[in-house]
mmCIF file of C-alpha atoms and ligand atoms in Angstrom:
data_model
loop_
_atom_site.group_PDB
_atom_site.id
_atom_site.type_symbol
_atom_site.label_atom_id
_atom_site.label_comp_id
_atom_site.label_asym_id
_atom_site.label_seq_id
_atom_site.Cartn_x
_atom_site.Cartn_y
_atom_site.Cartn_z
ATOM 1 C CA UNK A 1 6.158 -0.938 19.421
ATOM 2 C CA UNK A 2 6.968 -1.574 15.533
ATOM 3 C CA UNK A 3 6.790 1.736 13.701
ATOM 4 C CA UNK A 4 5.142 1.328 10.037
ATOM 5 C CA UNK A 5 4.730 3.522 7.290
ATOM 6 C CA UNK A 6 1.895 4.021 4.928
ATOM 7 C CA UNK A 7 1.892 5.188 1.061
ATOM 8 C CA UNK A 8 -0.403 6.298 -0.832
ATOM 9 C CA UNK A 9 -1.843 8.384 -3.462
ATOM 10 C CA UNK A 10 -5.622 7.626 -4.354
ATOM 11 C CA UNK A 11 -8.701 6.873 -1.704
ATOM 12 C CA UNK A 12 -6.547 4.967 1.960
ATOM 13 C CA UNK A 13 -9.410 3.116 2.340
ATOM 14 C CA UNK A 14 -5.744 0.363 2.742
ATOM 15 C CA UNK A 15 -4.490 3.640 4.845
ATOM 16 C CA UNK A 16 -7.845 3.009 7.020
ATOM 17 C CA UNK A 17 -8.033 -0.393 8.026
ATOM 18 C CA UNK A 18 -4.428 -0.931 9.100
ATOM 19 C CA UNK A 19 -4.390 2.128 11.420
ATOM 20 C CA UNK A 20 -7.809 1.394 12.378
ATOM 21 C CA UNK A 21 -5.750 -3.114 13.294
ATOM 22 C CA UNK A 22 -3.140 -0.578 15.454
ATOM 23 C CA UNK A 23 -5.706 0.785 17.081
ATOM 24 C CA UNK A 24 -8.255 -1.760 18.051
ATOM 25 C CA UNK A 25 -5.173 -4.021 18.963
ATOM 26 C CA UNK A 26 -6.353 -6.358 15.677
ATOM 27 C CA UNK A 27 -2.180 -4.988 14.291
ATOM 28 C CA UNK A 28 -0.419 -6.133 18.415
ATOM 29 C CA UNK A 29 2.250 -3.419 19.346
ATOM 30 C CA UNK A 30 2.116 -0.807 16.373
ATOM 31 C CA UNK A 31 1.456 2.450 15.176
ATOM 32 C CA UNK A 32 1.146 3.702 11.972
ATOM 33 C CA UNK A 33 4.067 6.833 12.688
ATOM 34 C CA UNK A 34 3.496 8.657 9.627
ATOM 35 C CA UNK A 35 1.684 8.007 6.239
ATOM 36 C CA UNK A 36 3.304 9.363 3.137
ATOM 37 C CA UNK A 37 1.052 10.865 0.344
ATOM 38 C CA UNK A 38 2.201 12.231 -3.702
ATOM 39 C CA UNK A 39 -0.749 13.863 -4.072
ATOM 40 C CA UNK A 40 -2.530 17.339 -2.420
ATOM 41 C CA UNK A 41 -5.661 17.157 -2.175
ATOM 42 C CA UNK A 42 -5.430 12.682 -1.336
ATOM 43 C CA UNK A 43 -8.672 11.729 0.870
ATOM 44 C CA UNK A 44 -5.591 9.830 2.247
ATOM 45 C CA UNK A 45 -4.843 13.201 4.336
ATOM 46 C CA UNK A 46 -7.974 13.486 5.647
ATOM 47 C CA UNK A 47 -8.240 9.871 6.744
ATOM 48 C CA UNK A 48 -4.681 10.350 8.903
ATOM 49 C CA UNK A 49 -6.477 13.534 10.017
ATOM 50 C CA UNK A 50 -9.209 11.597 11.574
ATOM 51 C CA UNK A 51 -6.496 9.128 12.535
ATOM 52 C CA UNK A 52 -4.089 11.843 14.043
ATOM 53 C CA UNK A 53 -1.363 10.226 11.661
ATOM 54 C CA UNK A 54 1.548 12.538 10.957
ATOM 55 C CA UNK A 55 1.914 13.446 7.027
ATOM 56 C CA UNK A 56 4.410 13.674 4.628
ATOM 57 C CA UNK A 57 3.126 15.684 1.326
ATOM 58 C CA UNK A 58 4.776 16.090 -1.280
ATOM 59 C CA UNK A 59 4.565 16.993 -4.726
ATOM 60 C CA UNK A 60 7.746 15.372 -7.258
ATOM 61 C CA UNK A 61 7.258 17.446 -10.162
ATOM 62 C CA UNK A 62 9.203 19.675 -7.407
ATOM 63 C CA UNK A 63 11.575 17.616 -8.043
ATOM 64 C CA UNK A 64 14.753 16.921 -10.234
ATOM 65 C CA UNK A 65 14.202 13.243 -9.409
ATOM 66 C CA UNK A 66 13.112 9.972 -8.219
ATOM 67 C CA UNK A 67 16.680 10.179 -6.232
ATOM 68 C CA UNK A 68 15.677 13.220 -4.861
ATOM 69 C CA UNK A 69 12.200 12.405 -3.264
ATOM 70 C CA UNK A 70 13.128 9.327 -2.066
ATOM 71 C CA UNK A 71 15.959 10.705 -0.817
ATOM 72 C CA UNK A 72 14.352 13.032 0.982
ATOM 73 C CA UNK A 73 11.680 10.410 2.290
ATOM 74 C CA UNK A 74 13.836 8.297 3.111
ATOM 75 C CA UNK A 75 15.311 11.112 5.820
ATOM 76 C CA UNK A 76 11.626 11.438 6.984
ATOM 77 C CA UNK A 77 11.946 7.229 7.631
ATOM 78 C CA UNK A 78 14.778 7.102 9.409
ATOM 79 C CA UNK A 79 13.889 10.881 11.131
ATOM 80 C CA UNK A 80 10.568 8.178 12.501
ATOM 81 C CA UNK A 81 12.545 5.345 12.861
ATOM 82 C CA UNK A 82 10.085 3.801 10.913
ATOM 83 C CA UNK A 83 10.451 -0.334 11.225
ATOM 84 C CA UNK A 84 8.275 -1.424 7.917
ATOM 85 C CA UNK A 85 6.789 0.487 4.995
ATOM 86 C CA UNK A 86 3.684 -0.909 3.500
ATOM 87 C CA UNK A 87 2.748 1.085 -0.006
ATOM 88 C CA UNK A 88 -1.369 0.959 -0.109
ATOM 89 C CA UNK A 89 -2.053 2.539 -3.054
ATOM 90 C CA UNK A 90 1.089 4.673 -4.006
ATOM 91 C CA UNK A 91 1.143 4.605 -7.409
ATOM 92 C CA UNK A 92 4.706 4.840 -8.359
ATOM 93 C CA UNK A 93 7.590 2.112 -8.761
ATOM 94 C CA UNK A 94 9.880 2.436 -5.458
ATOM 95 C CA UNK A 95 13.345 3.441 -7.006
ATOM 96 C CA UNK A 96 17.040 2.704 -6.564
ATOM 97 C CA UNK A 97 17.587 4.883 -3.489
ATOM 98 C CA UNK A 98 13.723 3.820 -0.997
ATOM 99 C CA UNK A 99 15.310 0.734 -2.396
ATOM 100 C CA UNK A 100 19.117 0.904 -1.284
ATOM 101 C CA UNK A 101 18.408 2.037 2.230
ATOM 102 C CA UNK A 102 14.380 0.135 3.401
ATOM 103 C CA UNK A 103 14.794 -3.242 0.841
ATOM 104 C CA UNK A 104 13.758 -5.500 2.532
ATOM 105 C CA UNK A 105 11.345 -3.514 5.405
ATOM 106 C CA UNK A 106 8.644 -2.409 2.208
ATOM 107 C CA UNK A 107 5.288 -4.771 1.314
ATOM 108 C CA UNK A 108 2.733 -4.240 -1.344
ATOM 109 C CA UNK A 109 -0.480 -4.937 -1.386
ATOM 110 C CA UNK A 110 -2.333 -6.205 -5.462
ATOM 111 C CA UNK A 111 -5.757 -6.613 -6.548
ATOM 112 C CA UNK A 112 -4.745 -9.727 -8.345
ATOM 113 C CA UNK A 113 -2.701 -13.307 -7.343
ATOM 114 C CA UNK A 114 0.432 -12.379 -8.965
ATOM 115 C CA UNK A 115 2.064 -13.181 -10.583
ATOM 116 C CA UNK A 116 -1.334 -12.455 -12.941
ATOM 117 C CA UNK A 117 -2.647 -9.100 -14.066
ATOM 118 C CA UNK A 118 0.478 -7.190 -13.287
ATOM 119 C CA UNK A 119 -0.326 -3.327 -13.217
ATOM 120 C CA UNK A 120 -2.342 -0.413 -12.525
ATOM 121 C CA UNK A 121 -6.001 -1.933 -13.391
ATOM 122 C CA UNK A 122 -5.572 -4.777 -12.462
ATOM 123 C CA UNK A 123 -8.896 -5.886 -10.906
ATOM 124 C CA UNK A 124 -10.405 -4.305 -14.612
ATOM 125 C CA UNK A 125 -8.265 -6.310 -16.544
ATOM 126 C CA UNK A 126 -8.832 -9.389 -14.629
ATOM 127 C CA UNK A 127 -12.682 -8.147 -15.159
ATOM 128 C CA UNK A 128 -11.951 -7.935 -18.764
ATOM 129 C CA UNK A 129 -10.589 -11.118 -18.846
ATOM 130 C CA UNK A 130 -13.289 -13.010 -17.606
ATOM 131 C CA UNK A 131 -11.474 -14.764 -14.728
ATOM 132 C CA UNK A 132 -14.141 -16.670 -12.009
ATOM 133 C CA UNK A 133 -11.851 -15.611 -9.550
ATOM 134 C CA UNK A 134 -10.120 -12.874 -8.126
ATOM 135 C CA UNK A 135 -7.506 -12.239 -5.744
ATOM 136 C CA UNK A 136 -5.308 -10.130 -3.864
ATOM 137 C CA UNK A 137 -1.335 -10.459 -3.445
ATOM 138 C CA UNK A 138 1.216 -9.626 -1.006
ATOM 139 C CA UNK A 139 4.825 -9.146 -1.369
ATOM 140 C CA UNK A 140 7.931 -7.987 -0.817
ATOM 141 C CA UNK A 141 8.584 -4.836 -2.728
ATOM 142 C CA UNK A 142 11.915 -4.956 -5.365
ATOM 143 C CA UNK A 143 13.100 -2.285 -7.912
ATOM 144 C CA UNK A 144 10.663 -4.969 -11.016
ATOM 145 C CA UNK A 145 6.564 -3.493 -11.397
ATOM 146 C CA UNK A 146 4.448 -5.714 -8.828
ATOM 147 C CA UNK A 147 7.332 -8.303 -8.106
ATOM 148 C CA UNK A 148 9.264 -8.991 -5.393
ATOM 149 C CA UNK A 149 8.748 -12.271 -3.121
ATOM 150 C CA UNK A 150 5.069 -12.692 -2.518
ATOM 151 C CA UNK A 151 4.394 -12.721 0.967
ATOM 152 C CA UNK A 152 0.407 -13.605 1.210
ATOM 153 C CA UNK A 153 -2.386 -14.331 -1.106
ATOM 154 C CA UNK A 154 -6.319 -15.066 -0.845
ATOM 155 C CA UNK A 155 -8.587 -15.642 -3.346
ATOM 156 C CA UNK A 156 -11.795 -13.800 -3.964
ATOM 157 C CA UNK A 157 -14.563 -16.126 -6.159
ATOM 158 C CA UNK A 158 -16.816 -13.928 -8.388
ATOM 159 C CA UNK A 159 -18.681 -14.713 -11.427
ATOM 160 C CA UNK A 160 -21.080 -11.390 -11.357
ATOM 161 C CA UNK A 161 -20.942 -8.886 -13.899
ATOM 162 C CA UNK A 162 -21.185 -5.493 -11.929
ATOM 163 C CA UNK A 163 -17.640 -4.874 -11.531
ATOM 164 C CA UNK A 164 -17.617 -2.477 -8.543
ATOM 165 C CA UNK A 165 -19.103 -4.959 -6.850
ATOM 166 C CA UNK A 166 -15.999 -7.096 -7.944
ATOM 167 C CA UNK A 167 -14.329 -4.223 -6.723
ATOM 168 C CA UNK A 168 -16.251 -3.750 -3.244
ATOM 169 C CA UNK A 169 -15.621 -7.558 -2.598
ATOM 170 C CA UNK A 170 -11.827 -7.132 -3.574
ATOM 171 C CA UNK A 171 -11.343 -4.058 -0.850
ATOM 172 C CA UNK A 172 -12.801 -6.624 1.708
ATOM 173 C CA UNK A 173 -10.354 -9.022 0.854
ATOM 174 C CA UNK A 174 -7.307 -6.360 0.815
ATOM 175 C CA UNK A 175 -8.163 -4.916 4.389
ATOM 176 C CA UNK A 176 -8.113 -8.002 5.887
ATOM 177 C CA UNK A 177 -5.573 -9.790 4.383
ATOM 178 C CA UNK A 178 -3.435 -6.314 5.092
ATOM 179 C CA UNK A 179 -4.264 -6.265 8.432
ATOM 180 C CA UNK A 180 -3.451 -10.172 8.929
ATOM 181 C CA UNK A 181 -0.413 -10.045 7.189
ATOM 182 C CA UNK A 182 1.189 -6.904 8.986
ATOM 183 C CA UNK A 183 0.082 -8.898 12.264
ATOM 184 C CA UNK A 184 2.672 -11.749 11.052
ATOM 185 C CA UNK A 185 5.480 -10.260 9.759
ATOM 186 C CA UNK A 186 5.456 -7.997 13.277
ATOM 187 C CA UNK A 187 4.715 -10.695 15.404
HETATM 188 C C1 LIG B 201 -5.718 -0.960 -4.537
HETATM 189 O O1 LIG B 201 -6.957 -2.005 -4.690
HETATM 190 C C2 LIG B 201 -4.526 -1.141 -4.133
HETATM 191 O O2 LIG B 201 -4.765 -2.806 -3.875
HETATM 192 C C3 LIG B 201 -3.989 -0.681 -5.019
HETATM 193 O O3 LIG B 201 -4.356 -0.053 -5.453
HETATM 194 C C4 LIG B 201 -5.663 0.543 -4.904
HETATM 195 C C5 LIG B 201 -5.896 0.967 -3.469
HETATM 196 O O4 LIG B 201 -7.150 1.748 -2.739
HETATM 197 N N1 LIG B 201 -2.583 -1.040 -4.898
HETATM 198 P P1 LIG B 201 -7.042 1.962 -1.481
HETATM 199 O O5 LIG B 201 -6.505 3.873 -1.875
HETATM 200 O O6 LIG B 201 -6.295 1.969 -0.504
HETATM 201 O O7 LIG B 201 -8.107 2.203 -1.480
#
C-alpha cells in the first residue's frame, strides 16, 4: 500500500477525487493517510471527515517561521510513513525544509497549461487573456512557483464566455488527470 498525503487550503474537490480514487480502486494499492490544511474551517476538512482521513490543521501565524511549521509537517509525514505528497489547492510555496526532506516526492496540480498562466488566478487570467484551449498540469514541486518538471497535462478546449462553466470543465479535467497520474506514478 502506498501512503499518500494531500495538502489543501480550500474546497478540496481534488482531495475528494484522490480519496475516492483510492477507495474505488481507480488508484490501486494506495490510501490517503493524511490531509494537511493551513486553514481552520476549510471545506476540505468536511470531506476528510467523510472519508475518515486524519487531518493536520495548523495556523501558519502561530509559528515563528515557515521552517518551523514545515518541520512540524515533515515530522508528521515521517510518522505516517508517507510515500507521496499531493498538493491540491495548497496556497503556499513549499519551502526549504519540506523540499529537503520530501523533495522528489511532492507533486502539484495547476489549472492551466504551464508554463502559461502561473500563479493563484490561472483560470481567470487565461479567460481574460481570451485563450481557446485551457488545460491542467501536474508537475514536480521544486522551489520555483509552478515551475517543476511537468509530469502530465491535458487540454480543455473552451470557446464560450461563461467562466463558471469553464471552471467546472477544468475541475472535472483536474480530478480525472490527478487520479490517472497518481495511479501511473505509484504503479
Ligand atoms: C484547483 O484548481 C487546483 O488546480 C488549484 O487550486 C484548485 C483547488 O481546488 N491549485 P479544490 O480545493 O481541489 O476544489
